[in-house]
């Protein structure tokens, strides 16, 4: 349709040429983004000029890129390559965030693609002590070590009772909430037993749990530790609940003297020494090929991190790796009970 010197299109014709629906064109007109070149006052018909086709196509493309109408209006007032770059980065970031959320959902649901198997091996040695007060729980979905507190009566009873209670409670409810309830139950069991026997008992606890709702979770109380070896790099997943660790955290102690500090094994938290206990816990990612280490302080007091890393990275079955680490610690004259549990993700 010709109108004066410039070709004019009805809204239907213009829609067909620019790829924006008539409904969109009306809403963009209302927003001031693309105002018809002419409105026939008698009929109310809108007409767009051929010269508006380019702007309409750009709008259609930006809308395809999911840019908001108000942003497009501002942008077309002063088109700027830097703004296109910013939108490009936003799309990349948003896409990464969406992909991560999908991956997390996959892991949380433990669907086929993310299903991994856990294989555990354990070794323990009383070393120079008369008794071994460390205990271990190598379950199918629950892996734990506990170190009965030295200096208190029946540390071995405390560590075993804590793990038995934890394991039974987690078997009944394998969710994260169930794990936390299991930890509370373990604390109460030790606390009550100590009260019944008019004594004091306590234990540390370090747990790797494959929960039904958040996949893998690490939880700990005290100075038993969890590490993860991934692609040859060792990461410590827990922070000791000890006087020395607290001093370090507050910058009141030099890291160089922490390993030899006389109070390095004095705990600030333990299971069973009070009616309630606060555990630290966090979700942890598990990829095929990851190797976890759960251990008591006897192991890490005797072996520095570089030796832990080398022992774990040497490969072999989990049990052989655990035995090798414990043998190294005992060979270096470990004073305390030494326990290592190696858990492979396959
Ligand atoms: Mg110990």
PDB file of C-alpha atoms and ligand atoms in Angstrom, residues 129 134 147-148 223 296-298 336-337, ligand 1:
ATOM      1  CA  UNK A 129      47.988 -46.993  74.120  1.00  0.00           C
ATOM      2  CA  UNK A 134      38.564 -45.364  68.333  1.00  0.00           C
ATOM      3  CA  UNK A 147      37.467 -41.220  68.936  1.00  0.00           C
ATOM      4  CA  UNK A 148      36.517 -41.923  72.554  1.00  0.00           C
ATOM      5  CA  UNK A 223      38.939 -33.171  66.071  1.00  0.00           C
ATOM      6  CA  UNK A 296      41.122 -39.706  64.111  1.00  0.00           C
ATOM      7  CA  UNK A 297      43.718 -37.304  65.493  1.00  0.00           C
ATOM      8  CA  UNK A 298      46.218 -40.124  66.053  1.00  0.00           C
ATOM      9  CA  UNK A 336      47.517 -42.175  70.237  1.00  0.00           C
ATOM     10  CA  UNK A 337      45.129 -44.692  68.703  1.00  0.00           C
TER      11      UNK A 337
HETATM   12 MG1  LIG B   1      42.647 -39.786  69.464  1.00  0.00          MG
END
